[in-house]
Amino acid sequence: MGIEIITEQCVGCQACLKACPFGAISLEGNLAVIDFDKCTLCGACVDSCKFDAILLRKEEAAQRDIAAYKGVWVVAEQYKGNIQSITYELLGKGRDLADKLGVELCAVLLGKDMRAKTDELIHRGAEKVYIVDSPKLAQYQSEPYSKVIIELINEYKPEIVLCGATSTGRSLIARVAVKINAGLTADCTGLDIDQEKGLFLQTRPAFGGNIMATIICPNHRPQMATVRHKVMKEAEVDTSRSGEVIEKTYSESVLSSRTKVVNVIEEEGQSVNLSEADIIVSGGRGLGKPENFALLHELADAIGGAVGASRAAVDADWIVYSHQVGQTGKTVCPKIYISCGISGQIQHLAGMSSSDIIIAINKDPDAPIFKAANYGIVGDLFEIIPALTKKIKSILNT
Amino acid sequence: MNIIVCIKQVPDTANVKIDPQTNTLIREGVESIINPFDMYAIEEAVRTKEKLGGNIIVITMGPPQAEAALREAISLGADEGILVSDRVFAGSDTWATSYTLACAIRKIGKFDIIFCGKQAADGDTAQVGPGISMHLDIPQVTYVKKIEDLTTDKAKVERMTEEGYEIVETPLPVLFTVVKEINEPRIPSLKGKIKAKSAQIKTLMAKDLDADEKSLGLNGSPTQVVKIFTPPPREGGVMLAGSTQEIVDKLVEVLKDECKSKI
Amino acid sequence: MDYLLTEEQNMIRDLARQIADEKIRPVAAEYDEKEEFPWSILKVIAESDLSGIYIEEAYGGMGGGITELCIATEEFSKACGGIAVSYAASALGSYPIILYGSEEQKKKYLPDIASGKKLAAFGLTEASAGSDAGALSTTAIKDGDYYILNGVKQWITNGGEAETYTIVAMTDKSKGSRGASTFIVEKGTPGFEFGKKEKKLGIRSSTTRELIFTNCKVPKENLLGKEGLGFIVAMKTFDKSRPGIGAQAVGIAQGALDHALRYAKERVQFGKPVTSFQGIQFMLADMGTQVEAARALVYSTAKLIDSGAKDISKLSAMSKLFASDVAMKVTTDAVQIFGGYGYMREYPVEKYMRDAKITQIYEGTNQIQRSIIASEMIKEMLRK
């Protein structure tokens, strides 16, 4: 296996034991020993060893024609003919990456009757827009979308491809990555370039957000990543920008799909509001019962915000899943996040820690949320929230 | 119906904590469980078998202890378990994992539906399911929240989206990734647990897979981890104290500062 | 203590615990408040193959015995004694058939009980015949191919919810206690009706009703064993079922103790958690010791019964007596440890105390248990 302890260097300090997220290292005599059944070759131990006593080897893969791949691409997401804001966020970060590499930033747009929208992408920074327009691409379906993107990538060879970590994006790009044997990192919270090696650095949470991992894709192209909504900043609009539009057409076999979307149903109370909101008032187990969400709705309405919830409240059926904020819910990045009766487990923080200001109200002084909050209140939310609502209503009425 | 369910054994991440002194994961006492989303996949497979008859094979790629997850799946209603395990697989990223599982599934032979959970609670990538369907060149429907109609050659399902849901028709064979809304996983039965205890779990190693060596494990993985670190804990701020009115006044001040346009 | 259970017994315990934690705990307070019969839980128990763990495999059960029944009952009771007894009382109602049923009777009635499709209930007690079970007024008069039942049974657990009832009635009043017989009576038999649901202090999710027989014609094939065996059937049934009540009591006591221990650790008074005070520590120690002792007695007795031993009346009575007295003491102490909060319905312990009380009363009051124990001890001594 590609990892070994260099026993001459090992002093038995146990730093590697503590660093291993998989419990694969133990101490025997005074030397570290790796359990190969548990080791996943993640390399956390190599970083932690101050004595260079751990060696991680990887076979040199066949050199692919890496140099031929140039450019940063953003796969635009559209719904019912409208470009979704995640695309602008990707273009914002994409610009940063393209500048560091000194390469082009391009957008890829699939849909029906989308030609008028290419300007939007150019104004947001895309130097080129590859557009594939066909009635067969009006709605996302995994096969035609992935086949088209595979064709485009094979022809134009971008070195980096960014896509939204949405229900569409994640399903689509995973299929693409497999077909073209590219590396794909999901739900990245940090994207950067290693200038020395010209490599794409992708940072993402793992173990439920308890640790962060930085990932590279040294020998395969393109290097691909998905990013969640509201994690990156949107690119600014600059209507003076101009760019090239390249329209491609493909044959029946590329556009064909074995699956068929028969109907699309939009649901009320799917608060898209939550992802866009500037102020969110969020409730957790501390609310005690479902009826108490009414207090939060009242405050949110008064202040023009949206209502969120912790997983505990959703699992208890106090509020529908579309309000859930957290690792398995929505990622939000409002200006103000007011959390009420939420303990602040890592999985919840993963969904809202990029809020500008976090205000936390909880009865329990040891609740972990207080470590993340800008303003913490150990108190009774049933007194504070109604009082706050009342004061805000009175201010707005004067 | 020949049904395959892909599952993963993961640490119970809901209970993983950080040691505040060393800033590393506390692993002791953290149980290994079946990935929560996979429980819904297993349940849907069992319900499908109850409606239409058939056989359920549950498969996992993992270290030897992942066998326990397969046995648990059998106690819930799966018929057979296959463990895909070999040190050669260590260091696999999602590309290599989906390739390895696809090779194992090819070895199983004919199948009608592959059920996967939406994503794994430790990796959270949601890439392996779609990856498998691509390697096998079969259609996929992700985020399935309800199977409306199912026959031996086609299915009509509800697929959850950010805006609501879609109704999608697909021919079989097909791969579904499922979300929690699809069902409520059952409690195992005593007969199931007895069967699981004595079940013969088949193990497939790299040599059994007809796989391209270069596509397995760390060497077959386009991505690799260069660094693992614990995120710097977010700095806590100010604790507000005082009477309810004093606190409310302070909060209004904060809100005013941040949202000048609103209040 | 690890009772060194077999693999299958461990599986039963794990399953019952999972059902208790995932399904029973979330609804226990609500069902108690609303006095709602736990059909949803009994359905989950049935689907997990636990309904018939004490019934022979030949009749669709899992082939276990009293030990298995006690294991499951104890785990359910930790979450709710009322829901647990709805499960255990079905075993009580089945035992007359298991012990004295003919092959045809067993084949006809046990499979549905084993699969959880139907519940059973045992009808002995009457308004004027509680401890004095010999003073039964319900009669069963032979008439051709039938017995005509007349009378009223009182406080029957699962009354109205169960389909299969084992009823003790007088076939010959002149013979006194040798004049009673046991019958299987199905719900829906004309002349068999139910009284209102009783309002109780505790185990409120368990349904307790009167069984009213008015010229109820029961086929003669439904007689269990022979005429005159009625009380023997009842006594032998109780010998088997009493450890189950002991297990229910142990579960209730353990559940209350767990809550009290957790609370005492969290509650801070005088700047310290309440567990720092020796007064509380001593209470907890006594509670823990008593529960362990009660459990040991229940399971040793259960194991002895399952081994086929004949002389089990004394131990069976002891296991029920001791465990139920322990449950009452431990749950009362648990409320005390919670202090004012213990008295509030919003907190879980007062329910455990209310639920514990009945274990000292039904299936033979603890006074009757003492009579039985004394009588057996004297018999033993005289034999030597």
Coordinates of C-alpha atoms in Angstrom, one line a residue, chain C residues 89 199 248 316 329 368:
Chain C
A89 CA -51.8 -8.9 28.7
K199 CA -60.7 6.0 33.8
Q248 CA -43.1 -4.6 33.6
S316 CA -43.4 -16.6 40.4
K329 CA -40.7 2.8 45.9
I368 CA -52.4 -12.5 47.8

